Tab-separated table of C-alpha atoms in Angstrom:
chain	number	residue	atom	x	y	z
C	362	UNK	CA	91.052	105.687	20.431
C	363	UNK	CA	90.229	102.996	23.395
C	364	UNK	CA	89.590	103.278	26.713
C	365	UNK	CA	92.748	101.326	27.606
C	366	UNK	CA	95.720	101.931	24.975
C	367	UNK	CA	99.098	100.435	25.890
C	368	UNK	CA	97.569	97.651	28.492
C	369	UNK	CA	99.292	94.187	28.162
C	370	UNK	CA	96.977	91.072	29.395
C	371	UNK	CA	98.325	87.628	29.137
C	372	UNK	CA	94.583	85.574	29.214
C	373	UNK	CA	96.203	82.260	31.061
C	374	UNK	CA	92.235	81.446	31.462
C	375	UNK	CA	90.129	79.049	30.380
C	376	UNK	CA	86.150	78.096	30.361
C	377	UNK	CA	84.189	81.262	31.324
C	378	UNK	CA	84.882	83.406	34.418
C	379	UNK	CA	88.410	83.840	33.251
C	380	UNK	CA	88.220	84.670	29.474
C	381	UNK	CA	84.974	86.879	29.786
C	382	UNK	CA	87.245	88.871	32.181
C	383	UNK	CA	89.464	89.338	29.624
C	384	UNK	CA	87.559	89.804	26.761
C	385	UNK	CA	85.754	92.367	28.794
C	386	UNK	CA	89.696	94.183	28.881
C	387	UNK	CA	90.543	93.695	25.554
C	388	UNK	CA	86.908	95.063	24.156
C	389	UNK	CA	88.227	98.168	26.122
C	390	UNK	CA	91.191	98.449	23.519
C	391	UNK	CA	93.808	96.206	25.913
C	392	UNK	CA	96.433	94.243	23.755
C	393	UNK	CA	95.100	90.371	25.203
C	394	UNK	CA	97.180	87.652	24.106
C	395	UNK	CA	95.888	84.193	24.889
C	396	UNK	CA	97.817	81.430	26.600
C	397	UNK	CA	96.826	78.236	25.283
C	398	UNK	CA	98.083	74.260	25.878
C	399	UNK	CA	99.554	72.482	22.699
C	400	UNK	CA	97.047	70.309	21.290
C	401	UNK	CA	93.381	70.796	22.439
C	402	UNK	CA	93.730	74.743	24.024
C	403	UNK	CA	90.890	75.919	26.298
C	404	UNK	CA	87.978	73.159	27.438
C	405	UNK	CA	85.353	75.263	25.979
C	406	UNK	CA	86.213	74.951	22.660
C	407	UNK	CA	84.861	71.941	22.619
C	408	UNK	CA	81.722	73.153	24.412
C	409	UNK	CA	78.998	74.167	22.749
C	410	UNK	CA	77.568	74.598	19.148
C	411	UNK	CA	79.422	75.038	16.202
C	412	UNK	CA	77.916	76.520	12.969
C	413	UNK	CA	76.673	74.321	10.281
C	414	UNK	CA	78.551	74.602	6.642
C	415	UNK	CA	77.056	74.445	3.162
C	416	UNK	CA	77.830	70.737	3.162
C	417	UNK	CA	76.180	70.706	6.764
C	418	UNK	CA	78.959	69.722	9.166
C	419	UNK	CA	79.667	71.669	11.600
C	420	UNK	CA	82.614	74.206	10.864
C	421	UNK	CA	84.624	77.107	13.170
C	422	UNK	CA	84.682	77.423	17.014
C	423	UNK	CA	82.020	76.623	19.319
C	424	UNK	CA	79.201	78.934	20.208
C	425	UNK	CA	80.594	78.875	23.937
C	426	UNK	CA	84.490	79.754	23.076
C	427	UNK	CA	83.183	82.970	20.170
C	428	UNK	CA	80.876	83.974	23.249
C	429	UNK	CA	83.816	84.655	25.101
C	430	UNK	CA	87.032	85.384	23.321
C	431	UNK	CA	86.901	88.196	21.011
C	432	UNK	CA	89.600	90.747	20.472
C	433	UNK	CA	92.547	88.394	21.621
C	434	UNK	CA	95.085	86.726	20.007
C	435	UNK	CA	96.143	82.909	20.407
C	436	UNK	CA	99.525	81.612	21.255
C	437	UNK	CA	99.919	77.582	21.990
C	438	UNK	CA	102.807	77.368	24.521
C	439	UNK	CA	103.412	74.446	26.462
C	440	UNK	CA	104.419	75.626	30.108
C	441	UNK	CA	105.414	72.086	31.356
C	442	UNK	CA	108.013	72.490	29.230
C	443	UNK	CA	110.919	74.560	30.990
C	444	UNK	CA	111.954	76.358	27.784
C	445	UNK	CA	108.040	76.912	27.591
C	446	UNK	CA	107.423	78.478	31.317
C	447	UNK	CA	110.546	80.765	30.546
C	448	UNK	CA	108.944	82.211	27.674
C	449	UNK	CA	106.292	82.814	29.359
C	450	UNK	CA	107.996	84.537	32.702
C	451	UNK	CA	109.820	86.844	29.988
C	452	UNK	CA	106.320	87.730	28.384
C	453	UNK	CA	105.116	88.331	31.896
C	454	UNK	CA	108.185	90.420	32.535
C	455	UNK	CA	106.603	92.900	30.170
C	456	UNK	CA	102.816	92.765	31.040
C	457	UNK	CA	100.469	95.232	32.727
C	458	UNK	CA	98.018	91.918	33.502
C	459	UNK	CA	98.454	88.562	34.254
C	460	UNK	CA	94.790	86.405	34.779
C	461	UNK	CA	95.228	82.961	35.641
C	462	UNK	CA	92.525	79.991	36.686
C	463	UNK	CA	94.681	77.077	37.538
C	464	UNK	CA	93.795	75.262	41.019
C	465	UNK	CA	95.274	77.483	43.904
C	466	UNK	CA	98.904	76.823	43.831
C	467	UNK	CA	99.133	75.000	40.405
C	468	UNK	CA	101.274	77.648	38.977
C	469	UNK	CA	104.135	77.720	41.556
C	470	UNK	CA	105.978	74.851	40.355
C	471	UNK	CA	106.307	75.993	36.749
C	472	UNK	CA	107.559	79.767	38.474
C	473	UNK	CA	104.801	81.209	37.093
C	474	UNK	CA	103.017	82.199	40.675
C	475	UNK	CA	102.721	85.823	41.744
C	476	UNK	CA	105.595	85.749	44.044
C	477	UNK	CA	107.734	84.546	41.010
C	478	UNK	CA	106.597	87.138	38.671
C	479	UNK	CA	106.249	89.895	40.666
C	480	UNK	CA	110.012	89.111	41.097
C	481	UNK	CA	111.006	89.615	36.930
C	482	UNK	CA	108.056	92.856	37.532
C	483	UNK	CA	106.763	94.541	40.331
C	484	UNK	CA	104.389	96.493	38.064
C	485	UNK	CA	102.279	93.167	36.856
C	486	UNK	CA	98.822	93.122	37.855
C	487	UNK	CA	98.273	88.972	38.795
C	488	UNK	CA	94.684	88.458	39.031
C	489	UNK	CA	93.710	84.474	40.299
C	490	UNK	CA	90.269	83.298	39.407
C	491	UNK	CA	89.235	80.212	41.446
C	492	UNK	CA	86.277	78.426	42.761
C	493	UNK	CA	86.751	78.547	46.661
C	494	UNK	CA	89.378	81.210	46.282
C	495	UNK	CA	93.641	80.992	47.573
C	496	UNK	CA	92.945	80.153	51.287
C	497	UNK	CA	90.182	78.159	53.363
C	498	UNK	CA	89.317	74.431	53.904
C	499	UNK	CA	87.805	74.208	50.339
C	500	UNK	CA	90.535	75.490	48.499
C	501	UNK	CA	91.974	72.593	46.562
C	502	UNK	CA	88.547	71.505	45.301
C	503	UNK	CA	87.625	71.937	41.682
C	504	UNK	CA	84.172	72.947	40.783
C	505	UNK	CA	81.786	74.490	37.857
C	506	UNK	CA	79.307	77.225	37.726
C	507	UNK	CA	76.266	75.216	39.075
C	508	UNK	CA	78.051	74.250	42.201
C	509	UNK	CA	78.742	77.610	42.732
C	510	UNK	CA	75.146	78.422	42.530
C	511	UNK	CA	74.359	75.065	44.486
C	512	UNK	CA	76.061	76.512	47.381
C	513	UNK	CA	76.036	80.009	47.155
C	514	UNK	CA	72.205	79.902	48.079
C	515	UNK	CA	71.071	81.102	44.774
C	516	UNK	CA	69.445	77.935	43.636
C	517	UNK	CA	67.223	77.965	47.240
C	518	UNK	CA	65.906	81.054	46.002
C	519	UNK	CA	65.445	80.311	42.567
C	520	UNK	CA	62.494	77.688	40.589
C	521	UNK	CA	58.940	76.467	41.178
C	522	UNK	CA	57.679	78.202	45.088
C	523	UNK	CA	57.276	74.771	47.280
C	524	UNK	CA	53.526	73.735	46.706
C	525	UNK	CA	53.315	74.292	43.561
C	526	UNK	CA	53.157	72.478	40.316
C	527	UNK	CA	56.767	71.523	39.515
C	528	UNK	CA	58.002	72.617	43.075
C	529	UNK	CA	61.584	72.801	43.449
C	530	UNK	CA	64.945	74.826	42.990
C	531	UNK	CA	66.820	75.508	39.824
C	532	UNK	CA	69.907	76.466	38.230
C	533	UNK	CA	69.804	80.126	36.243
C	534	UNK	CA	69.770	79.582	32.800
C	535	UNK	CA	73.328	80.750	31.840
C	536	UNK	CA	76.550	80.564	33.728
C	537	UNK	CA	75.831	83.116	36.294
C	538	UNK	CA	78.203	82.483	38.663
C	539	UNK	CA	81.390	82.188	35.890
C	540	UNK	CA	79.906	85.399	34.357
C	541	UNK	CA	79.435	87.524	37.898
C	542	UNK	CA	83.033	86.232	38.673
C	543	UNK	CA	84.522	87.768	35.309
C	544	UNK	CA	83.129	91.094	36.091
C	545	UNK	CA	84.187	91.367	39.909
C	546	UNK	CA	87.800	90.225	38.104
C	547	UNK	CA	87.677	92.834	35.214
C	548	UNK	CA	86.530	95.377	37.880
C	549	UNK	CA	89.214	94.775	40.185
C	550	UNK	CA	91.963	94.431	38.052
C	551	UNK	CA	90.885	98.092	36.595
C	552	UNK	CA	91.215	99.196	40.304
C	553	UNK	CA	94.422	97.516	40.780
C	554	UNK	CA	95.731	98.775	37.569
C	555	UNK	CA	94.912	102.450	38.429
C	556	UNK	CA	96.627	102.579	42.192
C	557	UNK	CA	99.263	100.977	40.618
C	558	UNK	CA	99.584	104.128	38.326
C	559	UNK	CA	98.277	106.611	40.629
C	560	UNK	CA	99.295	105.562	44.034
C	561	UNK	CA	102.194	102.556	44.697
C	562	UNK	CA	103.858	102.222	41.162
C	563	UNK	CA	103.377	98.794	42.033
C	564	UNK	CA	101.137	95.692	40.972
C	565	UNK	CA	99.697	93.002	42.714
C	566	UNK	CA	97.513	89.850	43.332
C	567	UNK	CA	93.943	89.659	43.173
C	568	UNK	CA	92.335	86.459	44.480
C	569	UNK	CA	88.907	86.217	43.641
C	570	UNK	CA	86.555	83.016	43.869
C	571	UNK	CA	83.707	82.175	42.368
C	572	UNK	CA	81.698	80.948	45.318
C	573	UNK	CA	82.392	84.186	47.515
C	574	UNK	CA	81.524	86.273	43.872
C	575	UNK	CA	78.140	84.627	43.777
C	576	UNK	CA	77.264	84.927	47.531
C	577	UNK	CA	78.420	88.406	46.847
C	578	UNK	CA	76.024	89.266	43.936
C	579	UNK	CA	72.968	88.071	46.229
C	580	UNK	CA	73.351	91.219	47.490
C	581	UNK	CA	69.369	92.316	48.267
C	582	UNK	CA	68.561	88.923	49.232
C	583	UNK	CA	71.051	87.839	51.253
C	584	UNK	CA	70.713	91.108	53.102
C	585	UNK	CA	67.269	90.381	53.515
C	586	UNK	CA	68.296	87.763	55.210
C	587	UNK	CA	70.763	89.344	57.216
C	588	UNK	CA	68.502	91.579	58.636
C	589	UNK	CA	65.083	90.106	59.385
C	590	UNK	CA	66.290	86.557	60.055
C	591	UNK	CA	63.520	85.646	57.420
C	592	UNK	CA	64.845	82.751	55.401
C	593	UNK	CA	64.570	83.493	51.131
C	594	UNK	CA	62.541	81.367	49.503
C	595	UNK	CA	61.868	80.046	45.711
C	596	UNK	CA	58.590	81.984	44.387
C	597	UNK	CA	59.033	81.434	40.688
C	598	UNK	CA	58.751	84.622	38.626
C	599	UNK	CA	57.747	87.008	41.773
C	600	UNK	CA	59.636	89.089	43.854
C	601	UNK	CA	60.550	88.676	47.599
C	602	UNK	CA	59.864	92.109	48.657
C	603	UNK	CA	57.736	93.576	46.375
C	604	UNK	CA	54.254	92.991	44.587
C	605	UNK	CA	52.849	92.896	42.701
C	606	UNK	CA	56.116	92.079	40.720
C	607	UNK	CA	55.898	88.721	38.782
C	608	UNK	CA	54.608	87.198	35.562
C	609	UNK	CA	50.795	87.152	34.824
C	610	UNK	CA	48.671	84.956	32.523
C	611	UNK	CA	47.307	87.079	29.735
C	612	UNK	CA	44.820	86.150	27.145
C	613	UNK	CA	47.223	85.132	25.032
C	614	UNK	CA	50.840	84.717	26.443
C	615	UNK	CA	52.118	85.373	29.540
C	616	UNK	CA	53.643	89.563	30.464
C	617	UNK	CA	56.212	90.116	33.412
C	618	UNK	CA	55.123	93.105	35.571
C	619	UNK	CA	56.725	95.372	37.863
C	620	UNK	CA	54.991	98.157	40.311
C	621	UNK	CA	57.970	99.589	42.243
C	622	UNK	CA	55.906	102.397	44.173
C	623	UNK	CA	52.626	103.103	45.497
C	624	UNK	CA	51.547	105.196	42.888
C	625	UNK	CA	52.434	102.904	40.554
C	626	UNK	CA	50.105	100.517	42.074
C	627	UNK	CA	47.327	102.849	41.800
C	628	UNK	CA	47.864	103.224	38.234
C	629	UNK	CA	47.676	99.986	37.529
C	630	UNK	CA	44.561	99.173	39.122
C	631	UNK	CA	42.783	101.419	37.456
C	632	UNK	CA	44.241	100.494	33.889
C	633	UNK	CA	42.615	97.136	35.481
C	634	UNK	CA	39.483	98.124	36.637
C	635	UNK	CA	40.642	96.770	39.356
C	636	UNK	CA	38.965	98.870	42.676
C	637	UNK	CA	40.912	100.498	45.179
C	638	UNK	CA	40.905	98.424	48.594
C	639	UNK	CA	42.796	100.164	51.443
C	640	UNK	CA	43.772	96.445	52.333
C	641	UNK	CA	46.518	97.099	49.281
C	642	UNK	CA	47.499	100.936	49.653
C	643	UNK	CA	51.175	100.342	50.585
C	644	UNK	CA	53.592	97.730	49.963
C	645	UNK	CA	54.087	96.415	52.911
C	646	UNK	CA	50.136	96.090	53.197
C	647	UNK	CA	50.387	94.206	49.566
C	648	UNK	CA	52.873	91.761	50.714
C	649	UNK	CA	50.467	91.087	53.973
C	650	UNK	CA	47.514	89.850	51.632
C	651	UNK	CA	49.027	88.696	48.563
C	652	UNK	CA	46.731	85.712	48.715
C	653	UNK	CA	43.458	88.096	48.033
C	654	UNK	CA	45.621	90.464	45.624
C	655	UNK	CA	47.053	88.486	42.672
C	656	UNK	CA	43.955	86.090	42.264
C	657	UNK	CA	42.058	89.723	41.596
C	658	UNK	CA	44.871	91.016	39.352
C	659	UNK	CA	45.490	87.686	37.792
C	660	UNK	CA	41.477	87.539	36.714
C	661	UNK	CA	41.493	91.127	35.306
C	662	UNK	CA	44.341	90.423	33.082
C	663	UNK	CA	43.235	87.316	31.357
C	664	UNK	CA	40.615	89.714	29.697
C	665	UNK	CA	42.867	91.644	27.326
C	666	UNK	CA	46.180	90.173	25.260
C	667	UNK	CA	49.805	90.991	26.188
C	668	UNK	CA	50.508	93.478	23.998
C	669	UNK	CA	47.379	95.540	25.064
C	670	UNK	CA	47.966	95.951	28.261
C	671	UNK	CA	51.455	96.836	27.568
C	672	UNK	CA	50.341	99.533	25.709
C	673	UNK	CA	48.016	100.668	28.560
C	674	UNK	CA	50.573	100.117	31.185
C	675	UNK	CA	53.352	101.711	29.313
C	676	UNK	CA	51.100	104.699	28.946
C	677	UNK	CA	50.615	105.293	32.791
C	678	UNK	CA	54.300	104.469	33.655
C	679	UNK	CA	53.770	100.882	35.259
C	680	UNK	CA	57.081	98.651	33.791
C	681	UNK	CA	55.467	95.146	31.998
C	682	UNK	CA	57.104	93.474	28.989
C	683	UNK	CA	56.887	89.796	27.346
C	684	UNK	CA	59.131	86.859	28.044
C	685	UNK	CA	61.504	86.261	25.547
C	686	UNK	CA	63.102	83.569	23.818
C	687	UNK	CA	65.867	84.317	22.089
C	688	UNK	CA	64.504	84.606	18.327
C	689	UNK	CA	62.202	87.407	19.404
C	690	UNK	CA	65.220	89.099	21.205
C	691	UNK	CA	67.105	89.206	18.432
C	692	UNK	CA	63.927	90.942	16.326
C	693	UNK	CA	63.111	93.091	19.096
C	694	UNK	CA	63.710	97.107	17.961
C	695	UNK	CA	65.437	98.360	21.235
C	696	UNK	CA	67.687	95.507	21.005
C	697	UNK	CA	68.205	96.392	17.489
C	698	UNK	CA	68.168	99.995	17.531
C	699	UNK	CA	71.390	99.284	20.039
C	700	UNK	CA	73.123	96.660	17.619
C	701	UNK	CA	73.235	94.162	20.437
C	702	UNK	CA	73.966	91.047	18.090
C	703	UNK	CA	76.679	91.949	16.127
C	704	UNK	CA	79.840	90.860	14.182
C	705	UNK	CA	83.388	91.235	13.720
C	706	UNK	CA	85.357	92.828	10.840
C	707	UNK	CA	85.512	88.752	9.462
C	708	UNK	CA	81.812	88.493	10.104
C	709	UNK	CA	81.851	86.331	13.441
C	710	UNK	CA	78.914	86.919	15.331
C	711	UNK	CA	79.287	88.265	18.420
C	712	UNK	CA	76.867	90.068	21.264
C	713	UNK	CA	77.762	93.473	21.545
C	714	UNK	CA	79.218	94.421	24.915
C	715	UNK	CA	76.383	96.792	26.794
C	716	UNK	CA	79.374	99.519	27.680
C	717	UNK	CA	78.448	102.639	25.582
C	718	UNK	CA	81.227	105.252	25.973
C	719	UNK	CA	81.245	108.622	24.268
C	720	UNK	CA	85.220	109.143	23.697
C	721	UNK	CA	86.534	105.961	23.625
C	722	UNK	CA	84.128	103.134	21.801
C	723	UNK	CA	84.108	99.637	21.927
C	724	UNK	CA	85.481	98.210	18.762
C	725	UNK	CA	85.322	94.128	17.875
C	726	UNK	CA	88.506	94.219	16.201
C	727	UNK	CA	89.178	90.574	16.316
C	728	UNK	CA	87.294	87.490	16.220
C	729	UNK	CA	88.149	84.729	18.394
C	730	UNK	CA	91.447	83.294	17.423
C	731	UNK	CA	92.230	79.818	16.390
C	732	UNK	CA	94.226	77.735	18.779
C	733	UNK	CA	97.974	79.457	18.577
C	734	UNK	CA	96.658	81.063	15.476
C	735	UNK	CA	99.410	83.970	16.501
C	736	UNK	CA	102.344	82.036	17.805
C	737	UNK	CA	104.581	83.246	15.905
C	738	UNK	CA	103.289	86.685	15.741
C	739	UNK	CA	102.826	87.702	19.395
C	740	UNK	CA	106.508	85.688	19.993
C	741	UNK	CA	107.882	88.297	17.392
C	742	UNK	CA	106.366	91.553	19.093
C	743	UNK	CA	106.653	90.828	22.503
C	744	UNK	CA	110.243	88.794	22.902
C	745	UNK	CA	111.684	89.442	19.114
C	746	UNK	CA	111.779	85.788	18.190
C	747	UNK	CA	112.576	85.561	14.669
C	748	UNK	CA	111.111	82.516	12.148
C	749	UNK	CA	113.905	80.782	12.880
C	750	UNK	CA	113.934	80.455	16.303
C	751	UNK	CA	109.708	80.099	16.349
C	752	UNK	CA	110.283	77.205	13.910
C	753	UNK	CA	112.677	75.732	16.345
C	754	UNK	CA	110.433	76.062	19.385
C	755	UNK	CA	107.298	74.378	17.311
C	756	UNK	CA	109.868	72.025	16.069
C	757	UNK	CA	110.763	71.111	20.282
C	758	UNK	CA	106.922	71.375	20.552
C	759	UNK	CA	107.262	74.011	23.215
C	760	UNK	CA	104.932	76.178	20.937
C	761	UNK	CA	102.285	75.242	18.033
């Protein structure tokens, strides 16, 4: 049983923002078929790392196009190809979604737009995933995931805090922006898809950008902002608004730490030794003289390792834990314990999606297809093309 049964997404996507929106959808038990050019198929299949073989080339998909398109099949249909954009208006013509990331307006001359499927059915759900979004003097432009956090604001809040060693702003260290963009767009389409089964009986278009998604997710901050007039600024691993709230040098590797109440505070300072000073009794009052409070903390915790002191705080309720990388992740027990790097039934790695429901599991069902690995297949179930005909189609090179 799946959380959505009978839901029919044509994944028109490519890159990130698009197919993780899907993927998200078809992980939910929606029947995802996706749309791929003749030839070379979505960009990110050539982005990325591939695994090594026995003879040590690299074999399989990239690391970048498995992270992001599980539990769909693969057609290769080529839509500039009128024969090729028909089949594709009568698959639409029998779809719950449609998700798209061509520049605004690059579908309309192939009649695959939302006014020209909404015509062949009213019901379809057409989501549009684009940088600057369908209207506004940036609309046409192209862009990628760090321009999006270029001029969202996020990278003037994030990096090195100006005076400091290595001063300056940073990207994130994954595709935020694509990644916040796919879940505003598997989020909306679920809301779209439920008034349209609740409420109007009818679909229709979602336009969602990945700039206004970004400046969206700043949420906090950009409030902060908002409010006070106080401009955000870069402060490395600490928090704007609270403290203390950052990373501290230990005696052996560095632990993140975060006091989110008074009381909190107090516990830590005396797992410390650190003496009360009514200088630091509220937050507020912390953030006023964080110059005299962190050298104090920082000094007490270069006495004891890491792992000590996250045994002490842990005991008292303050939140700490050790940064990362990615091998101790993956040996880390809660991360285990939750099977967070798994596979699918072929043995493709994969990283588990977080969504834990009680009735209605998550199941990896598929691993990323092969470009049009299921031409013929999907052709068959959705428009009852027989061999013949699909043979004549890859034959025209409409399909592969």
């Amino acid at each position: 049983m799946s959380a959505l049964p009978k839901i029919r997404v044509l994944d028109m996507t490519r890159v990130f923002a698009g197919p993780w929106a899907a993927q998200m959808l078809g992980d939910f038990g929606a029947e995802v078929v996706k749309i791929e050019q003749p030839g070379g198929g979505d960009d990110v299949r050539r982005m990325g790392f591939r695994k090594v073989g026995a003879d040590g080339k690299p074999v399989g998909e990239t690391s970048s196009f498995l992270a992001m398109n599980r539990n769909k099949r693969s057609i290769a249909l080529d839509i500039a190809k009128p024969e090729g954009a028909a089949l594709l208006r009568a698959m639409a013509a029998k779809a719950d979604v449609f998700i798209e990331n061509f520049k605004t307006g690059g579908l309309r001359k192939y009649g695959l737009d939302y006014a020209s499927l909404a015509e062949v059915n009213a019901k379809l759900v057409y989501c549009s995933i684009t940088g600057f979004g369908q209207s506004g003097p940036y609309a046409a432009l192209p862009g990628y995931d760090p321009i999006f956090q270029a001029m969202s604001g996020l990278m003037s809040v994030t990096g090195v805090a100006d005076g400091e060693p290595g001063a300056g702003p940073t990207v994130v260290g994954y595709s935020v922006s694509d990644i916040n963009a796919g879940m505003y767009a598997t989020v909306a389409i679920l809301a779209a898809l439920h008034h349209r089964d609740t409420v109007s009986g009818k679909g229709q278009h979602i336009d969602l950008a990945l700039l206004d998604a970004q400046v969206a997710a700043h949420s906090h901050i950009a409030m902060n902002h908002l409010v006070s007039g106080r401009m955000p600024v870069r402060a490395g691993t600490a928090s704007q608004i609270n403290t203390p709230w950052q990373a501290f040098s230990t005696a052996d590797r560095p632990l993140m730490v975060a006091v989110g109440n008074d009381r909190q505070f107090s516990q830590l300072c005396q797992v410390l030794g650190v003496p009360a000073d009514p200088r630091f009794a509220t937050n507020p009052q912390r953030m006023a003289h964080r110059d005299v409070l962190l050298p104090l903390l920082q000094d007490a915790f270069l006495k004891r390792r890491a792992q000590e002191w996250m045994d002490a705080l842990n005991a008292v309720g303050v939140s700490s834990g050790p940064i990362n990388d990615f091998a101790a992740v993956a040996e880390d027990p809660q991360i285990r314990h939750r099977a967070m790097f798994s596979a699918t039934p072929d043995g493709a790695p994969t990283i588990a999606n977080p969504v834990r429901f009680s009735d209605t599991p998550v199941a990896y069902t598929r691993a990323p297809p092969t470009l049009g690995q299921h031409t013929a297949e999907v052709l068959g179930e959705w428009l009852g093309t027989d061999a013949a005909e699909a043979a004549r189609l890859a034959e025209a090179g409409i399909v592969a």
